[in-house]
């Protein structure tokens, strides 16, 4: 692994577009070629009006983002038709049990109490993106073909340590099958693919365009046949893409570019998705993704040393900002023949560094002081030797010492063991903590500018409105409550 990371400092990043211009663009629509045309004759279309009577098909609906897509659509677009959700069999549960499990979380409490009937608009469709034709029943497929206006394809494996072969099977082959289904839909207005801003993390500046693939499909499959998951060979093969997950997602973008047919296609690329910032439940999260796990390990005194530099930007974006932007993008549609790409991110408009974010998270946690291992502000080093040495000094030695004290008290030692996973996680995400990508979001900001004040309130997704000082405590409390199930 190369540790020659490039650090881009963002302290002087400006918004790039001026806000007075944004305001003058209300009532405009996005025409897909990086320009917004204002049309005085065209009445403003409210986002909820667009969805009235229309049905949406969501894959990955049981996931972190998927549940928020469903909750937000039902809460904000009351007259929406049906939301069809692709759900696979898992853990011996029936389709109905999985649906029940999906909505039986605090995220849906408000909706259930305020609009109890809307939950019935969710229609589960049994299927699996790894199976031929998605393994959807013929009658269900016909229902989707006849009724769906919007597809949001979010299903994926997001596990950075999944095998290359699984990432390709679920993410790439799965996307091909969802595209094939989308092409059959009679009333399809938008096909939205949820990608990741890091599909192009081999670049320092990431624009809202589909970049040429780093590797061809056949090259990937022949690599997998020969090398499987050989770490050293993979590192070279990935050509700067951080992992097999990001490469599989990048191939999906290229597949869409070449095979979308006449489908109006939109790609939304979230950066590092963090807990909810706004409605209905600030702090909501149910996924231990990169930054969430790292900050939590820092606050628990398990991680004190990280690869990188204090100025590297951590491109956080709250989950509801991603889903709201997607809902708005699908409603505004793609008026062009090209693919429309929206980066849902904060690095280019309101950046925060890993250091600042983890310090703010830790600061909030210290108000509660519950952990056995004393936490401290995280230290960043670029050199692998220094990281390893400081990890030994600041993490291993105190853990061994605390374990000895436990042994003396007749208790089972545990602290050294507890260090293992946090170190693995820290190393897996080192590419992100060592390099700042400047992820542009001009398209997204222009899209937001088409909203009137009421829709801006209903569908907040402008990263410039995030106060990190206020948000990071919400982030901390959300992790405690929903992931660690702590009562604090
Ligand atoms: N979370 C992030 O930080 C982040 C950042 C950038 C981009 N994204 C993108 O956002 C999307 C959603 O991510 P997430 O965080 O919500 O992931 P997640 O919580 O892990 O959810 C993944 C979803 O995909 C479904 N799925 C996986 N394999 C499937 C299969 N074989 N057939 C049908 N469904 C399958 C899962 O269903 P089960 O419940 O059955 O497992 C689940 O609903 C992904 O496309 C991801 O690449 C996420």
Coordinates of C-alpha atoms and ligand atoms in Angstrom, one line a residue:
X1 CA 0.0 0.0 0.0
X2 CA 1.3 3.4 -0.9
X3 CA 1.3 5.9 1.9
X4 CA 2.3 8.9 -0.2
X5 CA -1.1 10.5 0.3
X6 CA -1.8 13.9 -1.0
X7 CA -3.3 16.4 1.4
X8 CA -5.5 19.0 0.1
X9 CA -6.2 21.9 2.4
X10 CA -9.7 23.2 2.3
X11 CA -9.6 26.0 4.8
X12 CA -10.4 28.6 2.2
X13 CA -13.0 26.7 0.2
X14 CA -15.8 29.0 -1.0
X15 CA -19.2 27.9 -2.2
X16 CA -18.3 28.4 -5.8
X17 CA -21.6 29.8 -6.8
X18 CA -23.2 32.9 -5.4
X19 CA -26.3 32.5 -3.3
X20 CA -28.0 35.5 -4.8
X21 CA -27.9 33.7 -8.1
X22 CA -29.4 30.7 -6.5
X23 CA -32.4 32.6 -5.2
X24 CA -33.1 34.1 -8.6
X25 CA -33.3 30.6 -10.1
X26 CA -36.4 29.4 -8.3
X27 CA -39.1 28.3 -10.7
X28 CA -36.3 27.1 -13.0
X29 CA -35.7 23.5 -13.9
X30 CA -32.5 21.6 -14.4
X31 CA -32.0 20.7 -18.0
X32 CA -29.2 18.3 -17.6
X33 CA -26.4 20.1 -19.4
X34 CA -25.1 22.0 -16.4
X35 CA -27.3 25.0 -17.1
X36 CA -30.6 26.0 -15.5
X37 CA -33.2 27.4 -17.7
X38 CA -35.7 29.7 -16.1
X39 CA -39.1 29.5 -17.6
X40 CA -41.4 32.2 -16.3
X41 CA -44.3 30.5 -18.1
X42 CA -43.8 27.2 -16.4
X43 CA -45.5 27.1 -13.0
X44 CA -43.5 25.9 -10.1
X45 CA -44.0 22.2 -9.5
X46 CA -44.0 21.2 -5.8
X47 CA -42.0 18.1 -5.2
X48 CA -44.9 16.4 -3.5
X49 CA -47.2 17.2 -6.5
X50 CA -44.8 15.4 -8.8
X51 CA -45.1 12.2 -6.7
X52 CA -48.9 12.4 -6.4
X53 CA -50.4 9.2 -7.7
X54 CA -47.0 7.9 -8.9
X55 CA -45.3 4.7 -7.7
X56 CA -41.7 4.2 -6.8
X57 CA -39.7 1.0 -6.9
X58 CA -36.8 0.8 -4.4
X59 CA -34.1 -1.8 -4.1
X60 CA -32.1 -1.8 -0.8
X61 CA -35.2 -0.6 1.0
X62 CA -34.3 -2.5 4.1
X63 CA -30.9 -0.8 4.3
X64 CA -29.7 2.4 6.1
X65 CA -30.5 4.7 3.1
X66 CA -33.4 2.6 1.9
X67 CA -35.5 3.0 5.0
X68 CA -34.9 6.7 5.0
X69 CA -36.0 6.9 1.3
X70 CA -39.2 5.2 2.2
X71 CA -39.9 7.2 5.4
X72 CA -39.2 10.5 3.7
X73 CA -41.3 9.7 0.6
X74 CA -44.3 8.7 2.7
X75 CA -44.0 11.6 5.2
X76 CA -43.5 14.4 2.6
X77 CA -45.4 13.1 -0.4
X78 CA -48.7 12.1 1.2
X79 CA -50.4 11.4 -2.2
X80 CA -47.7 9.1 -3.5
X81 CA -49.1 5.9 -5.1
X82 CA -47.3 2.8 -3.9
X83 CA -43.7 2.2 -2.8
X84 CA -42.6 -1.2 -4.1
X85 CA -39.7 -2.5 -2.1
X86 CA -37.5 -5.4 -3.3
X87 CA -36.8 -7.6 -0.3
X88 CA -34.9 -10.8 -0.3
X89 CA -35.4 -13.8 1.9
X90 CA -33.1 -13.7 4.9
X91 CA -32.7 -15.4 8.2
X92 CA -35.6 -17.8 7.6
X93 CA -38.1 -14.8 7.8
X94 CA -41.1 -14.5 5.6
X95 CA -41.5 -11.5 3.4
X96 CA -44.1 -10.0 5.7
X97 CA -41.8 -10.5 8.7
X98 CA -39.0 -8.7 6.9
X99 CA -41.3 -5.9 6.1
X100 CA -42.5 -5.7 9.7
X101 CA -38.8 -5.7 10.8
X102 CA -38.0 -2.9 8.4
X103 CA -40.7 -0.5 9.7
X104 CA -40.4 -1.6 13.3
X105 CA -37.7 0.9 14.1
X106 CA -37.8 4.3 15.7
X107 CA -37.3 6.0 12.3
X108 CA -41.0 5.2 11.5
X109 CA -42.5 6.0 14.9
X110 CA -43.6 9.6 13.9
X111 CA -45.0 8.5 10.6
X112 CA -47.0 5.7 12.2
X113 CA -48.5 8.0 14.8
X114 CA -49.2 10.9 12.5
X115 CA -50.2 9.1 9.2
X116 CA -50.8 5.5 10.2
X117 CA -52.5 4.5 6.9
X118 CA -49.6 5.6 4.7
X119 CA -47.4 2.7 5.9
X120 CA -49.8 0.4 3.9
X121 CA -48.5 2.0 0.7
X122 CA -45.3 -0.1 1.1
X123 CA -45.7 -3.2 -1.0
X124 CA -43.0 -5.8 -0.6
X125 CA -41.7 -7.6 -3.7
X126 CA -39.8 -10.7 -3.1
X127 CA -36.5 -10.8 -5.0
X128 CA -32.7 -10.9 -4.9
X129 CA -30.3 -9.0 -7.1
X130 CA -28.0 -11.9 -7.3
X131 CA -30.6 -14.3 -8.8
X132 CA -31.6 -14.5 -12.5
X133 CA -34.2 -11.9 -13.4
X134 CA -34.0 -10.7 -9.8
X135 CA -36.1 -13.9 -8.9
X136 CA -39.2 -11.8 -8.9
X137 CA -42.5 -13.5 -9.5
X138 CA -44.0 -12.9 -13.0
X139 CA -47.1 -11.3 -11.5
X140 CA -45.0 -9.0 -9.4
X141 CA -42.8 -8.1 -12.4
X142 CA -45.9 -7.2 -14.4
X143 CA -47.1 -5.0 -11.5
X144 CA -43.8 -3.1 -11.6
X145 CA -43.7 -2.8 -15.4
X146 CA -47.2 -1.4 -15.5
X147 CA -47.1 0.9 -12.4
X148 CA -43.7 2.2 -11.6
X149 CA -42.6 5.8 -12.5
X150 CA -39.4 6.1 -10.5
X151 CA -36.7 3.5 -9.8
X152 CA -34.3 4.1 -6.9
X153 CA -31.6 1.4 -7.1
X154 CA -29.8 1.4 -3.8
X155 CA -29.2 -2.3 -3.0
X156 CA -25.5 -3.1 -2.7
X157 CA -23.0 -4.7 -0.4
X158 CA -21.1 -1.8 1.2
X159 CA -18.7 -3.9 3.1
X160 CA -15.2 -2.8 2.2
X161 CA -13.8 -6.2 3.2
X162 CA -16.2 -8.2 1.1
X163 CA -14.6 -10.4 -1.6
X164 CA -14.2 -8.9 -5.0
X165 CA -16.4 -11.6 -6.4
X166 CA -19.3 -10.7 -4.0
X167 CA -18.9 -7.0 -4.7
X168 CA -19.2 -7.8 -8.5
X169 CA -22.1 -10.3 -8.0
X170 CA -24.2 -8.0 -5.9
X171 CA -23.3 -4.5 -7.0
X172 CA -22.4 -5.0 -10.7
X173 CA -24.4 -8.0 -11.8
X174 CA -27.3 -6.8 -9.6
X175 CA -27.3 -3.4 -11.2
X176 CA -27.4 -5.0 -14.7
X177 CA -30.6 -6.9 -13.7
X178 CA -32.3 -3.8 -12.2
X179 CA -31.5 -1.9 -15.4
X180 CA -33.0 -4.7 -17.5
X181 CA -36.2 -4.5 -15.4
X182 CA -36.2 -0.7 -15.6
X183 CA -36.1 -0.8 -19.4
X184 CA -39.3 -2.8 -19.5
X185 CA -41.3 -0.3 -17.4
X186 CA -44.0 1.4 -19.4
X187 CA -44.2 4.7 -17.4
X188 CA -40.7 5.1 -16.2
X189 CA -39.7 8.8 -15.8
X190 CA -36.4 8.5 -13.9
X191 CA -34.0 5.6 -13.1
X192 CA -31.9 6.7 -10.2
X193 CA -28.8 4.8 -9.3
X194 CA -27.2 5.3 -5.9
X195 CA -23.5 5.2 -6.4
X196 CA -20.7 6.5 -4.2
X197 CA -18.7 9.7 -4.4
X198 CA -15.6 7.4 -4.1
X199 CA -16.1 5.6 -7.4
X200 CA -13.4 8.0 -8.6
X201 CA -11.3 8.3 -5.5
X202 CA -8.2 7.8 -7.7
X203 CA -8.7 11.4 -8.6
X204 CA -8.2 14.4 -6.3
X205 CA -11.0 16.5 -7.8
X206 CA -14.2 14.6 -8.6
X207 CA -16.6 16.2 -10.9
X208 CA -20.3 15.3 -11.5
X209 CA -19.5 13.3 -14.6
X210 CA -19.1 9.6 -15.4
X211 CA -15.4 9.0 -15.7
X212 CA -14.0 6.3 -18.0
X213 CA -13.7 2.9 -16.2
X214 CA -10.3 2.0 -14.7
X215 CA -10.8 -1.7 -15.7
X216 CA -13.0 -3.5 -18.2
X217 CA -15.6 -6.0 -16.9
X218 CA -13.7 -8.9 -18.6
X219 CA -10.4 -7.8 -17.0
X220 CA -12.0 -7.8 -13.5
X221 CA -13.5 -11.3 -14.0
X222 CA -10.2 -12.7 -15.3
X223 CA -8.4 -11.1 -12.3
X224 CA -10.8 -12.7 -9.9
X225 CA -10.4 -16.1 -11.6
X226 CA -6.6 -15.9 -11.3
X227 CA -6.0 -14.0 -8.1
X228 CA -9.2 -14.2 -6.1
X229 CA -8.7 -11.9 -3.2
X230 CA -4.9 -11.8 -3.1
X231 CA -4.3 -8.4 -1.3
X232 CA -1.0 -7.5 -3.0
X233 CA -2.3 -8.3 -6.5
X234 CA -5.5 -6.5 -5.9
X235 CA -3.8 -3.3 -4.7
X236 CA -2.0 -3.1 -8.1
X237 CA -5.1 -4.1 -10.1
X238 CA -7.3 -1.5 -8.5
X239 CA -5.3 1.4 -10.1
X240 CA -5.9 3.8 -7.2
X241 CA -9.5 2.8 -6.6
X242 CA -9.7 2.4 -2.8
X243 CA -11.2 -1.2 -2.8
X244 CA -13.2 -3.7 -4.8
X245 CA -16.5 -2.1 -3.6
X246 CA -15.6 1.2 -5.2
X247 CA -14.4 -0.4 -8.3
X248 CA -17.6 -2.5 -8.7
X249 CA -19.7 0.7 -8.2
X250 CA -17.6 2.5 -10.8
X251 CA -18.2 -0.3 -13.3
X252 CA -22.0 0.2 -12.6
X253 CA -21.8 3.8 -13.6
X254 CA -20.1 2.9 -16.9
X255 CA -22.6 0.1 -17.5
X256 CA -25.4 2.7 -17.2
X257 CA -23.6 5.1 -19.4
X258 CA -23.5 2.5 -22.2
X259 CA -26.6 0.4 -21.6
X260 CA -29.3 2.6 -20.2
X261 CA -31.2 2.8 -23.6
X262 CA -33.8 5.5 -23.5
X263 CA -34.2 5.5 -19.7
X264 CA -33.7 9.0 -18.2
X265 CA -30.9 8.2 -15.8
X266 CA -29.7 9.9 -12.8
X267 CA -26.7 9.0 -10.6
X268 CA -26.6 10.2 -7.0
X269 CA -23.2 9.8 -5.4
X270 CA -23.2 10.1 -1.6
X271 CA -19.9 10.7 0.2
X272 CA -19.6 9.2 3.7
X273 CA -23.2 8.9 4.9
X274 CA -23.7 9.9 8.5
X275 CA -26.7 9.9 10.9
X276 CA -29.8 12.0 10.2
X277 CA -29.6 15.7 10.9
X278 CA -33.3 16.6 10.6
X279 CA -36.8 15.1 10.4
X280 CA -38.1 12.8 11.6
X281 CA -35.4 11.7 14.0
X282 CA -32.2 13.6 14.4
X283 CA -29.3 11.2 15.1
X284 CA -31.0 8.2 13.5
X285 CA -28.6 5.6 12.1
X286 CA -28.5 1.9 11.9
X287 CA -25.3 1.3 10.1
X288 CA -21.7 1.1 11.3
X289 CA -20.1 2.7 8.3
X290 CA -16.5 4.1 8.2
X291 CA -16.7 7.4 10.0
X292 CA -19.4 6.3 12.4
X293 CA -17.4 3.4 13.6
X294 CA -14.1 5.3 13.8
X295 CA -15.5 8.2 15.8
X296 CA -17.2 5.8 18.1
X297 CA -13.9 3.9 18.7
X298 CA -12.2 7.2 19.4
X299 CA -14.8 8.1 22.0
X300 CA -14.6 4.7 23.6
X301 CA -10.9 5.0 24.1
X302 CA -10.2 2.2 21.6
X303 CA -8.6 4.4 18.8
X304 CA -6.0 7.1 19.5
X305 CA -3.9 6.9 16.5
X306 CA -5.0 7.1 12.8
X307 CA -3.3 7.2 9.4
X308 CA -3.4 10.6 7.8
X309 CA -3.0 14.3 8.6
X310 CA -5.0 16.7 10.7
X311 CA -6.0 18.7 7.6
X312 CA -7.5 15.8 5.6
X313 CA -11.2 16.4 4.9
X314 CA -13.8 13.9 6.0
X315 CA -16.6 14.2 3.5
X316 CA -19.6 13.6 5.7
X317 CA -23.2 14.0 4.5
X318 CA -26.2 13.2 6.7
X319 CA -28.4 10.4 5.4
X320 CA -31.5 12.6 5.1
X321 CA -29.6 15.1 2.9
X322 CA -28.7 12.2 0.6
X323 CA -32.3 10.9 0.4
X324 CA -33.9 14.4 0.1
X325 CA -31.5 15.3 -2.8
X326 CA -32.4 12.0 -4.5
X327 CA -36.1 12.5 -4.1
X328 CA -35.8 16.1 -5.5
X329 CA -33.5 14.9 -8.4
X330 CA -36.0 12.2 -9.4
X331 CA -38.8 14.7 -9.3
X332 CA -37.0 17.3 -11.4
X333 CA -36.0 14.6 -13.8
X334 CA -33.3 14.5 -16.4
X335 CA -34.3 16.7 -19.4
X336 CA -31.2 15.7 -21.4
X337 CA -30.0 12.6 -23.2
X338 CA -26.9 12.3 -21.0
X339 CA -26.7 10.8 -17.6
X340 CA -27.1 13.4 -14.8
X341 CA -24.8 13.0 -11.9
X342 CA -25.3 14.6 -8.5
X343 CA -22.5 14.4 -5.9
X344 CA -24.1 14.5 -2.4
X345 CA -21.2 15.6 -0.3
X346 CA -19.8 18.4 1.8
X347 CA -16.1 18.6 1.0
X348 CA -16.4 21.3 -1.7
X349 CA -19.0 23.5 0.0
X350 CA -18.7 23.1 3.8
X351 CA -15.7 21.0 4.6
X352 CA -14.8 19.5 8.0
X353 CA -11.6 17.5 8.7
X354 CA -11.4 14.0 10.3
X355 CA -9.6 15.7 13.2
X356 CA -12.2 18.3 13.8
X357 CA -15.1 15.9 13.4
X358 CA -13.6 13.3 15.8
X359 CA -12.7 16.0 18.3
X360 CA -16.3 17.3 18.3
X361 CA -17.6 13.8 18.7
X362 CA -15.2 13.1 21.5
X363 CA -16.1 16.4 23.2
X364 CA -19.7 15.4 23.4
X365 CA -18.9 11.9 24.6
X366 CA -16.8 13.3 27.5
X367 CA -20.0 14.9 28.9
X368 CA -21.1 11.4 29.8
X369 CA -17.8 9.8 30.7
X370 CA -18.8 6.2 30.7
X371 CA -15.9 4.3 29.2
X372 CA -13.4 2.1 30.9
X373 CA -10.5 3.0 28.6
X374 CA -9.7 6.7 28.9
X375 CA -10.2 8.3 25.5
X376 CA -8.0 11.1 24.1
X377 CA -8.0 13.3 21.0
X378 CA -6.9 11.3 18.0
X379 CA -3.4 11.8 16.6
X380 CA -2.7 11.5 12.8
X381 CA 0.5 10.3 11.3
X382 CA 1.4 9.5 7.7
X383 CA 4.3 7.2 8.4
X384 CA 3.3 3.5 8.9
X385 CA 6.2 3.1 11.3
X386 CA 5.1 6.0 13.5
X387 CA 1.5 4.8 13.4
X388 CA 2.5 1.4 14.5
X389 CA 4.8 2.7 17.2
X390 CA 2.3 5.2 18.6
X391 CA -0.4 2.6 18.5
X392 CA 1.7 0.4 20.6
X393 CA 2.5 3.2 23.1
X394 CA -1.0 4.8 23.3
X395 CA -3.3 1.8 22.7
X396 CA -1.6 -1.5 23.3
X397 CA 0.4 -0.7 26.5
X398 CA -2.6 0.9 28.4
X399 CA -4.8 -2.1 27.3
X400 CA -2.3 -4.6 28.6
X401 CA -1.9 -2.7 31.8
X402 CA -5.7 -2.5 32.3
X403 CA -6.0 -6.2 31.6
X404 CA -3.4 -7.0 34.2
X405 CA -5.5 -5.0 36.8
X406 CA -8.6 -7.0 35.7
X407 CA -6.7 -10.2 36.2
X408 CA -5.6 -9.1 39.7
X409 CA -9.2 -8.5 40.5
X410 CA -10.1 -12.0 39.3
X411 CA -11.9 -10.8 36.2
X412 CA -11.4 -11.8 32.6
X413 CA -9.1 -9.5 30.6
X414 CA -10.7 -8.0 27.6
X415 CA -9.1 -4.7 26.6
X416 CA -6.4 -6.0 24.4
X417 CA -9.0 -8.1 22.5
X418 CA -11.2 -5.0 22.1
X419 CA -8.4 -3.2 20.3
X420 CA -8.4 -5.7 17.4
X421 CA -11.4 -4.6 15.3
X422 CA -10.8 -0.8 15.7
X423 CA -7.3 -1.3 14.4
X424 CA -8.6 -3.3 11.4
X425 CA -11.2 -0.7 10.7
X426 CA -8.7 2.1 11.0
X427 CA -6.4 0.4 8.5
X428 CA -9.2 -0.4 6.0
X429 CA -10.3 3.2 5.8
X430 CA -6.8 4.6 5.8
X431 CA -7.1 5.6 2.1
X432 CA -9.9 8.0 3.1
X433 CA -8.2 9.4 6.2
X434 CA -5.0 10.1 4.3
X435 CA -6.3 11.8 1.2
X436 CA -8.7 14.7 0.7
X437 CA -10.8 14.4 -2.4
X438 CA -12.3 17.7 -3.6
X439 CA -15.8 16.4 -4.5
X440 CA -17.6 19.0 -6.6
X441 CA -21.3 19.5 -6.1
X442 CA -22.3 22.3 -8.6
X443 CA -25.1 20.2 -10.1
X444 CA -26.5 19.4 -6.7
X445 CA -26.4 23.1 -5.7
X446 CA -28.1 24.1 -8.9
X447 CA -30.7 21.5 -8.4
X448 CA -31.4 22.8 -4.8
X449 CA -31.7 26.3 -6.3
X450 CA -34.7 25.2 -8.2
X451 CA -36.6 24.7 -5.0
X452 CA -38.9 27.3 -3.4
X453 CA -38.6 28.1 0.2
X454 CA -41.3 25.6 1.3
X455 CA -39.7 22.7 -0.6
X456 CA -36.3 23.7 0.8
X457 CA -37.7 23.2 4.3
X458 CA -39.5 20.0 3.4
X459 CA -36.4 18.5 1.6
X460 CA -33.3 19.9 3.2
X461 CA -30.2 18.8 1.4
X462 CA -27.9 21.8 1.1
X463 CA -24.6 20.9 2.7
X464 CA -23.8 24.6 3.3
X465 CA -26.6 24.7 5.9
X466 CA -24.9 22.2 8.2
X467 CA -23.4 23.5 11.4
X468 CA -20.8 20.9 12.3
X469 CA -20.6 22.3 15.8
X470 CA -24.3 21.6 16.3
X471 CA -24.4 18.4 14.3
X472 CA -21.5 16.4 15.8
X473 CA -23.2 16.2 19.2
X474 CA -26.4 14.9 17.5
X475 CA -24.2 12.4 15.6
X476 CA -22.7 11.2 18.9
X477 CA -26.1 10.9 20.7
X478 CA -27.5 9.1 17.7
X479 CA -24.8 6.5 17.7
X480 CA -25.2 6.0 21.4
X481 CA -29.0 5.6 21.2
X482 CA -29.5 3.7 18.0
X483 CA -26.4 1.7 17.5
X484 CA -25.0 1.1 21.0
X485 CA -28.5 1.2 22.5
X486 CA -27.2 3.2 25.5
X487 CA -29.8 4.9 27.7
X488 CA -27.8 8.0 28.2
Ligands
LIG1 N1 -23.7 4.1 3.7 C1 -22.8 4.9 3.1 O1 -21.9 5.5 3.8 C2 -22.8 5.0 1.6 C3 -21.9 5.9 1.1 C4 -21.9 6.1 -0.3 C5 -22.8 5.3 -1.1 N2 -23.6 4.4 -0.5 C6 -24.5 3.6 -1.4 O2 -25.8 3.7 -0.9 C7 -26.5 2.5 -1.1 C8 -27.2 2.1 0.1 O3 -26.2 1.8 1.1 P1 -26.6 1.5 2.6 O4 -25.6 2.2 3.5 O5 -28.1 1.8 2.8 O6 -26.3 0.0 2.7 P2 -26.9 -1.1 3.7 O7 -27.5 -0.5 4.9 O8 -25.9 -2.2 3.8 O9 -28.1 -1.7 2.8 C9 -27.9 -2.5 1.7 C10 -29.2 -2.9 1.1 O10 -29.0 -3.7 0.0 C11 -29.8 -4.9 0.1 N3 -29.2 -6.0 -0.6 C12 -27.9 -6.5 -0.4 N4 -27.8 -7.6 -1.2 C13 -28.9 -7.8 -1.8 C14 -29.4 -8.8 -2.7 N5 -28.6 -9.8 -3.0 N6 -30.7 -8.7 -3.1 C15 -31.5 -7.7 -2.7 N7 -31.1 -6.8 -1.9 C16 -29.9 -6.8 -1.4 C17 -29.8 -5.1 1.6 O11 -30.9 -6.0 1.9 P3 -30.9 -7.0 3.1 O12 -31.6 -6.2 4.2 O13 -31.6 -8.2 2.7 O14 -29.5 -7.3 3.5 C18 -30.1 -3.7 2.1 O15 -31.4 -3.4 1.9 C19 -25.5 1.6 -1.7 O16 -25.7 1.5 -3.1 C20 -24.2 2.2 -1.4 O17 -23.2 1.8 -2.3 C21 -23.7 4.3 0.9

